[in-house]
Amino acid sequence: MKLVSAIIRPQELDPARRALAAFGSPGLTVTATSVATRWNRRLEIYRSTVLVADLAQRLRVDVLAADEDAADLAAVLARVAAAAAVRGGGDDTVGVWITPVEQAVRVRTGERGAGAV
Amino acid sequence: MKLVSAIIRPQELDPARRALAAFGSPGLTVTATSVATRWNRRLEIYRSTVLVADLAQRLRVDVLAADEDAADLAAVLARVAAAAAVRGGGDDTVGVWITPVEQAVRVRTGERGAGAV
Amino acid sequence: MKLVSAIIRPQELDPARRALAAFGSPGLTVTATSVATRWNRRLEIYRSTVLVADLAQRLRVDVLAADEDAADLAAVLARVAAAAAVRGGGDDTVGVWITPVEQAVRVRTGERGAGAV
Amino acid sequence: MHFAYIPYPTTGYQAGDASWQLTAATFVGLMSLPGLAVLYGGLVQKKWAVNTMLMAFSAFSLVLIVWTLWGFDMGFGKPWITFGAKVAGSGTGFVGKPGTALGSGQEAQANIPLLNGLMPPFNFSQSALFYFQFVFAAITPLLWLGSVIGRMSFKAWLIIVPLWSTLVYSVDAFMIWGGGFWAGMGAVDYSGGYVIHLSAGTAGFVAAAVLGPRLRRDRDRGAPNNLLLCATGAGILWLGWNGFNGGDPYFAGPDAAAAVVNTNICTATALLVWLIMDYLLSPAKKPTLLGSINGMIVGLVTITPAAGFVDGFGAICLGVISSAVVWLAWYKLQPRWIFNKVDDALGVVYTHGIAGLCGGLLVGLFADPNMIEYTGTGGTGSFSIGGLFFTGRWHQLIVQAGAGLTVIGWTALMTFLIFKVVGLFVKLRLPDEVLETGDLAVHDEEVYPPQELTRAPILAAVAAGTAPGDEPAEVAETAAPSKPVESGTGASSES
Amino acid sequence: MHFAYIPYPTTGYQAGDASWQLTAATFVGLMSLPGLAVLYGGLVQKKWAVNTMLMAFSAFSLVLIVWTLWGFDMGFGKPWITFGAKVAGSGTGFVGKPGTALGSGQEAQANIPLLNGLMPPFNFSQSALFYFQFVFAAITPLLWLGSVIGRMSFKAWLIIVPLWSTLVYSVDAFMIWGGGFWAGMGAVDYSGGYVIHLSAGTAGFVAAAVLGPRLRRDRDRGAPNNLLLCATGAGILWLGWNGFNGGDPYFAGPDAAAAVVNTNICTATALLVWLIMDYLLSPAKKPTLLGSINGMIVGLVTITPAAGFVDGFGAICLGVISSAVVWLAWYKLQPRWIFNKVDDALGVVYTHGIAGLCGGLLVGLFADPNMIEYTGTGGTGSFSIGGLFFTGRWHQLIVQAGAGLTVIGWTALMTFLIFKVVGLFVKLRLPDEVLETGDLAVHDEEVYPPQELTRAPILAAVAAGTAPGDEPAEVAETAAPSKPVESGTGASSES
Amino acid sequence: MHFAYIPYPTTGYQAGDASWQLTAATFVGLMSLPGLAVLYGGLVQKKWAVNTMLMAFSAFSLVLIVWTLWGFDMGFGKPWITFGAKVAGSGTGFVGKPGTALGSGQEAQANIPLLNGLMPPFNFSQSALFYFQFVFAAITPLLWLGSVIGRMSFKAWLIIVPLWSTLVYSVDAFMIWGGGFWAGMGAVDYSGGYVIHLSAGTAGFVAAAVLGPRLRRDRDRGAPNNLLLCATGAGILWLGWNGFNGGDPYFAGPDAAAAVVNTNICTATALLVWLIMDYLLSPAKKPTLLGSINGMIVGLVTITPAAGFVDGFGAICLGVISSAVVWLAWYKLQPRWIFNKVDDALGVVYTHGIAGLCGGLLVGLFADPNMIEYTGTGGTGSFSIGGLFFTGRWHQLIVQAGAGLTVIGWTALMTFLIFKVVGLFVKLRLPDEVLETGDLAVHDEEVYPPQELTRAPILAAVAAGTAPGDEPAEVAETAAPSKPVESGTGASSES
Ligand SMILES: Nc1ncnc2c1ncn2[C@@H]1O[C@H](COP(=O)(O)OP(=O)(O)O)[C@@H](O)[C@H]1O
Ligand SMILES: Nc1ncnc2c1ncn2[C@@H]1O[C@H](COP(=O)(O)OP(=O)(O)O)[C@@H](O)[C@H]1O
Ligand SMILES: Nc1ncnc2c1ncn2[C@@H]1O[C@H](COP(=O)(O)OP(=O)(O)O)[C@@H](O)[C@H]1O
């Protein structure tokens, strides 16, 4: 079992979910997060004071995957994110990584291991 | 060292914490997250427009555990979540999994490894 | 590749980021989370009713690191957090841990593995 | 019709008085909407804000319908059931004869039958009097709404409010303001310390008792959701009260101005007393915004029955006494006995019930006979109101006590009966799984709607094999009827 | 100048009427700011709240400049272009001769040239009349702002509002209120069901059609952002309407009070009707706060053209009929045909357009001749307004229909032309990448600014090798010009 | 007492004027609560919103107590310390003799001793005058509250406000409005450009300097927390200002209406000028909501000293000039020298201080003698106010300058002394660890309380070995005293 984690932009959640669903694994966890960024600062101005956010709001997507699917799922997510990154004109805030999972339980059914995804 | 992660419903946080405390490991991290769900859609209506949330708000609970406790802790959390799932009338949004942790530092004491939980 | 995760107090984010940047790895993900705490309760009072929060708001910092850097990065973060903990007068809510990462993709460049940090 | 002429009749009409009456009424209306609606909307838990506000908007509307079709005449019309009770000068009976306030006749000179000759004729039309009295009738149920939020069935609310306004409010109003029994006895209530606040406090407490407490979980987590809106509502309440008390002499005369000044003096005093007691005596020894707002409300309520009867010195005394009394009740009584058992969610019985009673009784002590004098026309001599400290006579205090007890008794009894009887036909209380969720389960709305809600759910689209991007908007529309149930369960599982 | 004396002239002046006129005008002003600004600000998506509110504040200001420099005279001055159209008694032409309202002459007695002799002389100064009419002129573009939010270019808004107020509002106002053609024909509009609401509904619909819909993504995710502020705005609207309709007899007379009462009765009825229809007939079978607010607005709008002409019974009928009609339009029409194609974001065409038209026509049926009677001076006999059900004559209904159609036609035509012509010079619609972001891209502001924003960005500091702790605050200041572009892109990448 | 009769005296009383005075006063009161309270509450960081609003509510109350017990007479009573300063016609001394405003005597005809014979007798009672002047006295400290938020000790605030109102406000008011020195010299301030705004700007700046800046961290992260509430407060300010300036002729006459119109014209102009300058000249070249609100406030403040003296043309000029001046000061001065050192948190010195001074001086240029004319009774001839452009004489400009400098000097000096002296006894500034936290440390309240707060902490329950589900609610209550300290530390560790 693997846990595939990706940092994507909010706009890309729907494409990502469609891609995952198409891939046949609709399940995922979405967590709001922010990442340090060199190139995607946001400027806001209140009463003429310029304030900067150099943490960019992103979403962290976690997907539990069977060992054999993990790499492909990562590739799927990377592709979605890349599309975004390009459109966004160079984005330094997105990434995908895979961590090992020793055991998983699908509560609803009680199945364990890969079956539990 | 292991990291036991569980996706539970907000209402189940207190039971979960009591269970963990009873188990003798009160420490945990709680993160708001949402999971894709087929069966737990939420419908909201504003000015006659029907809007749907097919991401269900859940909590992600992370607990650092000693290798030997991990499986039991996972079982504890699964039981709590399951109770919920059943009461909620079939819930597809909850799950528990375990990932390996290579090293942990308890800052307050500086201990490393299992002791640091 | 490793993923270094730390639980720190909001005030310590800037020091932590400066430390990381100084260490040469500016990239990180920041997620709002809360941790159970025995010693850092917060009391609020509304219309004479005393309400308590025994979950303390903290930040979870995740940093992807090359295998060889992981331990040092963990140490760096632990030091920052410790400083806080001390100033805060004993804090039971902070910790740092390392989990293995099997593969990482830097979307912007497409690099894989360590290079992708 | 003579009264329909533009601009207005040359006799029995004073544009200045009419202007003030309409203005004052509008300020009072603003106290309900948005005032109380957002004060309460901000004070309740996030999960109950929408329900609370909708209860406020709907009650305001329901009371107006009642007031128009029969209520106004029951409160201010000709006496109806009198049990032969006849009291010197006036004071006939306990309720007025129901009748509608429709028709162009409302443009005629204002007139409260039983007060003819006891006060100078009104300088404005009946519509103005009708509307001014309506905003008072309307705010009363909104006040005790604070006691029942967080568990009362919305349907039951829609049924009970009209009944309560008819059977409780009209009677209390008639007895004291309409020239009924207690008016005849000489009891006074300048602008509703009894008729509105004492009655609301009593009704709220009884209603809360009958309904039972909120969910244990809600009582344990009863944090407000937005103090900025609490401040918005509170500010509107304070200044709106200038109309509440300033409008009640029915003339834009010196007493109206005096009433406005007293209202503000008493309120400022009460706010500061509560703030200082929080500072020095509360467990945490900290001044709080919501505490100060409590003190403010106590001051406003206390001065209400006395505003035009006491002088500035009296206003200060009322503020100090009442704020201290209610503060003690709030801290010492609330956690004990029945006061802890009965879940009066926002504490209406303290800030309105006890405060209103205090004010009403203190009139019997502090009323300054030099403040207001009614030039009796029609035979009767002119009279004024004097309290013990000025006249040395206990009479006023005694009738004030009598009127207060009558209001408490009648209101408690009828509120209890109304809830019990209605309870036979509709559930008064929402089922627990709905309480778990709150607004979403009751109204399918949240006070701060999540921005990611969409008309085109992904998984549905995926299942349907369509890319949401292109499906027409109607689809979502028509999706509704298909899953009314899910909305319920879905919601309650998301609370 | 005689009129400059303190206190005021001894003849042709009544402090009571002046007081009411200024008070009523202030209540109407509050309906715009903050009323509509926050109602709309809370109803739109979070990403559009700032833009919506700034459009409201700026339009209010722009209209006043127009009104001062030429607009008021175009609406209420001497007739200008008349095509020789001369109508018995009055009714000359379609628009007034432009002129400024500056100068101390404004302190003279108020006066609408074409109405001299048709109504009693005003009891207050021209400034008071000017201001009272201004708040009506100002709220109109704010109303149809609800149709165009979420995609209209702010610059285009700043240009179009003055043009629209000049070419559309002034003309509609003159024709019906200023003594123009339809006034001469006997058409009436008590306080703006046609001139303000029907016109706003029409303009909003046309404008939305010309602009095109919001982003598909925004239409699919159009959840409001804050229902507490919606309630705040809604409450201010309701009570502010007491000034809206109560001020329009121009005298604090019985009819003003009657208009206030009717306004509230019709509104309460309409709110309850909508609430009950939601309860029984809506797909989800649930009463909703935003639905009730819709009903409330429908009631307020419907009674506006009729407030002082109908009696209480009429007010109830108007509320029931209009609320039911608009509810059906909202649920059945909106998802269909052109009504689905045209993205009237907040549904102004229903709650203002259709409701205003209903009210205007129903005057032709329900106007009670006993409600208001203008004592004709200057030769002409006194007259009053009677609807079919009272007079048995169709005349009123017919002229009401004629006036309504004229307003629709003129407003639609001119709005279309104004948008098209201005569109030749400036982009009417924001580019899509800006729409993706909303407020941040247009104004660099968010409605709920994140609290972690800082003047000393870490990475910059790191890059610059300085510890942010010690760099002077100015640095951040001067950072602005260096990256105006980034702000844009940065923002749009963060929406 | 003759004045106690209902309705009101037959001579020296005009219901219309009384109605307007009370209404105007209520609008001004609404500007403070909720207006300024929520405008500032929304403008400050989230962590300071509660503290800011409680400072507003408490100051409003404190000023009323002062005003009642001695303040009013010091501002508008008989002269006290005169240094034999006697000025032709009137103008005696610098402050009034302290005295209470309690007692039924307040119902007598209003009267400002030194103005007798200089203006027509008032048409309402002393209570009305007292209350109208109170709302002005009350708003002044609330204005400069904007300079000291985010670090001032709440206890110090409670002590300083009464002192400041007594020693600064009363004196400024007496000198210019009460018939004191500058009144005698012919300086005018229609409704407080000097007495209120210039004084507030000066006091705020001095206070901020004495207190020292906020935490570096807070200055760097000073983002507002809620622009919807800013808009709510701003809207109430604008329209409330109709009472602010419209009430100051003391009669509902033509000049009152003219003042209202000028107020709105100047405000609209100033708002648009600021918006356009942001658009064209600001670094980001974007129009902003908060910028426009700044412009709006500048306009309101600028016209305040001039509202009834200038004509429409003058109102436009004042708006353009003042808005441009303050915009430049805001952008160019603020980041420099002492203006950057002194942390005037919300920029009160610009939008109130500089704007008020501009307005006061421009009266000397633009006052139109035809706008207002005081019919002198009691021997003195009638007079009016004329500026350089109308009379060609410099006199008015010079006395305006003199009065302005006096207000600046006296206010700055006394504010400095008050803070320094009080600082000897109580800490003026909160300790840094409290500043880190804000509201939670000072009041144990948050503006948006987290909904998961509970009365039954898990770990405690676990430790205590009890299941929270069943323990009685009181437990939590009594938990408070046990850990007052923790609340502090706990809080400050959670900021
Ligand atoms: N990586 C994951 N992280 C968290 N939750 C997950 C993950 N993968 C699946 N789930 C949850 O488990 C649920 C069940 O998975 P799913 O594929 O939908 O099977 P089913 O719906 O039949 O239970 C998903 O809806 C999702 O909420
Ligand atoms: N899995 C975990 N994830 C994050 N934080 C944890 C985890 N386990 C423990 N902690 C944190 O470490 C703190 C210390 O653990 P705890 O068992 O309470 O020991 P102590 O209170 O003696 O330090 C806990 O309160 C919790 O905040
Ligand atoms: N541990 C991590 N978790 C999430 N995102 C990360 C992590 N490490 C780096 N990133 C993201 O990847 C981005 C790229 O890393 P960085 O070192 O900035 O290289 P570059 O800016 O050249 O792409 C970082 O800005 C950060 O947003």
Short mmCIF file of N, CA, C and O in Angstrom, two decimals, chain D residues 300-351:
data_model
loop_
_atom_site.label_atom_id
_atom_site.label_comp_id
_atom_site.label_asym_id
_atom_site.label_seq_id
_atom_site.Cartn_x
_atom_site.Cartn_y
_atom_site.Cartn_z
N LEU D 300 -31.32 49.59 29.61
CA LEU D 300 -32.40 49.98 28.70
C LEU D 300 -33.73 49.47 29.18
O LEU D 300 -34.74 50.18 29.18
N VAL D 301 -33.74 48.21 29.64
CA VAL D 301 -34.99 47.60 30.08
C VAL D 301 -35.48 48.26 31.38
O VAL D 301 -36.66 48.56 31.53
N THR D 302 -34.56 48.50 32.29
CA THR D 302 -34.95 49.04 33.60
C THR D 302 -35.59 50.41 33.47
O THR D 302 -36.57 50.72 34.14
N ILE D 303 -35.03 51.25 32.62
CA ILE D 303 -35.55 52.60 32.51
C ILE D 303 -36.86 52.64 31.73
O ILE D 303 -37.64 53.59 31.84
N THR D 304 -37.12 51.59 30.96
CA THR D 304 -38.30 51.59 30.10
C THR D 304 -39.60 51.92 30.84
O THR D 304 -40.34 52.80 30.41
N PRO D 305 -39.90 51.27 31.95
CA PRO D 305 -41.17 51.61 32.61
C PRO D 305 -41.13 52.97 33.31
O PRO D 305 -42.16 53.47 33.75
N ALA D 306 -39.95 53.58 33.40
CA ALA D 306 -39.79 54.78 34.22
C ALA D 306 -39.33 56.01 33.44
O ALA D 306 -39.30 57.12 33.98
N ALA D 307 -39.00 55.82 32.17
CA ALA D 307 -38.23 56.84 31.44
C ALA D 307 -38.73 58.27 31.62
O ALA D 307 -37.95 59.17 31.88
N GLY D 308 -40.03 58.48 31.52
CA GLY D 308 -40.52 59.85 31.59
C GLY D 308 -41.01 60.25 32.97
O GLY D 308 -41.46 61.36 33.17
N PHE D 309 -40.92 59.31 33.92
CA PHE D 309 -41.44 59.59 35.27
C PHE D 309 -40.34 59.99 36.24
O PHE D 309 -40.59 60.69 37.21
N VAL D 310 -39.11 59.49 36.01
CA VAL D 310 -38.03 59.80 36.94
C VAL D 310 -37.18 60.93 36.39
O VAL D 310 -37.21 61.22 35.19
N ASP D 311 -36.39 61.56 37.25
CA ASP D 311 -35.47 62.58 36.79
C ASP D 311 -34.08 61.96 36.62
O ASP D 311 -33.89 60.76 36.83
N GLY D 312 -33.11 62.75 36.24
CA GLY D 312 -31.78 62.24 35.96
C GLY D 312 -31.19 61.48 37.13
O GLY D 312 -30.56 60.43 36.96
N PHE D 313 -31.42 61.99 38.32
CA PHE D 313 -30.90 61.32 39.51
C PHE D 313 -31.53 59.93 39.63
O PHE D 313 -30.85 58.93 39.84
N GLY D 314 -32.83 59.87 39.42
CA GLY D 314 -33.52 58.59 39.47
C GLY D 314 -32.97 57.63 38.42
O GLY D 314 -32.78 56.44 38.67
N ALA D 315 -32.69 58.16 37.23
CA ALA D 315 -32.18 57.31 36.16
C ALA D 315 -30.86 56.65 36.56
O ALA D 315 -30.64 55.47 36.32
N ILE D 316 -30.00 57.44 37.22
CA ILE D 316 -28.72 56.88 37.67
C ILE D 316 -28.96 55.78 38.71
O ILE D 316 -28.44 54.67 38.60
N CYS D 317 -29.84 56.05 39.67
CA CYS D 317 -30.13 55.06 40.71
C CYS D 317 -30.67 53.78 40.09
O CYS D 317 -30.21 52.68 40.40
N LEU D 318 -31.63 53.91 39.18
CA LEU D 318 -32.18 52.72 38.54
C LEU D 318 -31.07 51.92 37.87
O LEU D 318 -31.02 50.69 37.97
N GLY D 319 -30.16 52.61 37.18
CA GLY D 319 -29.09 51.91 36.48
C GLY D 319 -28.21 51.14 37.44
O GLY D 319 -27.89 49.96 37.22
N VAL D 320 -27.83 51.78 38.54
CA VAL D 320 -26.93 51.13 39.50
C VAL D 320 -27.62 49.93 40.14
O VAL D 320 -27.12 48.80 40.10
N ILE D 321 -28.80 50.16 40.68
CA ILE D 321 -29.51 49.10 41.42
C ILE D 321 -29.76 47.90 40.50
O ILE D 321 -29.34 46.78 40.76
N SER D 322 -30.40 48.17 39.37
CA SER D 322 -30.84 47.08 38.51
C SER D 322 -29.66 46.30 37.94
O SER D 322 -29.68 45.07 37.89
N SER D 323 -28.61 47.00 37.55
CA SER D 323 -27.47 46.31 36.97
C SER D 323 -26.83 45.39 38.01
O SER D 323 -26.48 44.25 37.72
N ALA D 324 -26.72 45.88 39.22
CA ALA D 324 -26.13 45.06 40.28
C ALA D 324 -27.00 43.84 40.56
O ALA D 324 -26.52 42.71 40.66
N VAL D 325 -28.29 44.08 40.66
CA VAL D 325 -29.22 42.97 40.94
C VAL D 325 -29.13 41.90 39.86
O VAL D 325 -28.94 40.72 40.14
N VAL D 326 -29.23 42.34 38.61
CA VAL D 326 -29.24 41.35 37.52
C VAL D 326 -27.87 40.67 37.41
O VAL D 326 -27.78 39.47 37.16
N TRP D 327 -26.79 41.43 37.65
CA TRP D 327 -25.46 40.81 37.60
C TRP D 327 -25.40 39.67 38.60
O TRP D 327 -24.96 38.56 38.27
N LEU D 328 -25.88 39.92 39.80
CA LEU D 328 -25.85 38.87 40.84
C LEU D 328 -26.73 37.69 40.43
O LEU D 328 -26.32 36.53 40.54
N ALA D 329 -27.91 37.99 39.91
CA ALA D 329 -28.79 36.91 39.48
C ALA D 329 -28.10 36.09 38.40
O ALA D 329 -28.12 34.85 38.41
N TRP D 330 -27.46 36.80 37.47
CA TRP D 330 -26.80 36.14 36.34
C TRP D 330 -25.71 35.19 36.83
O TRP D 330 -25.62 34.04 36.39
N TYR D 331 -24.91 35.64 37.79
CA TYR D 331 -23.78 34.82 38.24
C TYR D 331 -24.16 33.83 39.32
O TYR D 331 -23.61 32.73 39.39
N LYS D 332 -25.08 34.23 40.19
CA LYS D 332 -25.35 33.37 41.35
C LYS D 332 -26.57 32.49 41.16
O LYS D 332 -26.61 31.36 41.61
N LEU D 333 -27.59 33.05 40.50
CA LEU D 333 -28.83 32.27 40.35
C LEU D 333 -28.71 31.28 39.19
O LEU D 333 -28.98 30.09 39.34
N GLN D 334 -28.26 31.80 38.06
CA GLN D 334 -28.27 31.02 36.82
C GLN D 334 -27.70 29.60 36.99
O GLN D 334 -28.28 28.66 36.48
N PRO D 335 -26.57 29.44 37.70
CA PRO D 335 -26.03 28.06 37.76
C PRO D 335 -26.76 27.17 38.75
O PRO D 335 -26.36 26.03 38.94
N ARG D 336 -27.80 27.67 39.39
CA ARG D 336 -28.41 26.92 40.49
C ARG D 336 -29.83 26.46 40.19
O ARG D 336 -30.50 27.02 39.35
N TRP D 337 -30.25 25.44 40.93
CA TRP D 337 -31.64 24.97 40.93
C TRP D 337 -32.32 25.03 39.57
O TRP D 337 -31.75 24.79 38.54
N ILE D 338 -33.58 25.44 39.64
CA ILE D 338 -34.41 25.49 38.44
C ILE D 338 -33.75 26.37 37.38
O ILE D 338 -33.86 26.11 36.18
N PHE D 339 -33.03 27.39 37.82
CA PHE D 339 -32.44 28.29 36.83
C PHE D 339 -31.37 27.58 36.01
O PHE D 339 -31.06 27.97 34.90
N ASN D 340 -30.77 26.54 36.56
CA ASN D 340 -29.82 25.77 35.79
C ASN D 340 -30.54 24.70 34.99
O ASN D 340 -30.18 24.39 33.86
N LYS D 341 -31.60 24.17 35.56
CA LYS D 341 -32.36 23.11 34.86
C LYS D 341 -33.00 23.71 33.62
O LYS D 341 -32.84 23.20 32.52
N VAL D 342 -33.72 24.81 33.78
CA VAL D 342 -34.39 25.43 32.63
C VAL D 342 -33.34 26.10 31.76
O VAL D 342 -32.56 26.93 32.24
N ASP D 343 -33.32 25.72 30.50
CA ASP D 343 -32.28 26.22 29.61
C ASP D 343 -32.76 27.47 28.87
O ASP D 343 -33.13 27.43 27.69
N ASP D 344 -32.74 28.60 29.59
CA ASP D 344 -33.08 29.89 28.99
C ASP D 344 -31.85 30.34 28.21
O ASP D 344 -30.99 31.05 28.72
N ALA D 345 -31.80 29.95 26.94
CA ALA D 345 -30.53 29.97 26.19
C ALA D 345 -29.77 31.29 26.31
O ALA D 345 -28.60 31.32 26.63
N LEU D 346 -30.43 32.42 26.03
CA LEU D 346 -29.70 33.68 26.06
C LEU D 346 -29.97 34.48 27.34
O LEU D 346 -29.62 35.66 27.44
N GLY D 347 -30.63 33.86 28.30
CA GLY D 347 -30.81 34.53 29.60
C GLY D 347 -31.81 35.67 29.58
O GLY D 347 -31.64 36.67 30.27
N VAL D 348 -32.88 35.51 28.80
CA VAL D 348 -33.89 36.57 28.68
C VAL D 348 -34.54 36.87 30.04
O VAL D 348 -34.84 38.02 30.36
N VAL D 349 -34.72 35.83 30.86
CA VAL D 349 -35.40 36.04 32.13
C VAL D 349 -34.62 37.00 33.03
O VAL D 349 -35.20 37.72 33.84
N TYR D 350 -33.31 37.06 32.84
CA TYR D 350 -32.51 37.97 33.68
C TYR D 350 -32.51 39.37 33.10
O TYR D 350 -32.92 40.34 33.74
N THR D 351 -32.03 39.49 31.85
CA THR D 351 -31.82 40.83 31.29
C THR D 351 -33.13 41.52 30.93
O THR D 351 -33.16 42.74 30.78
#
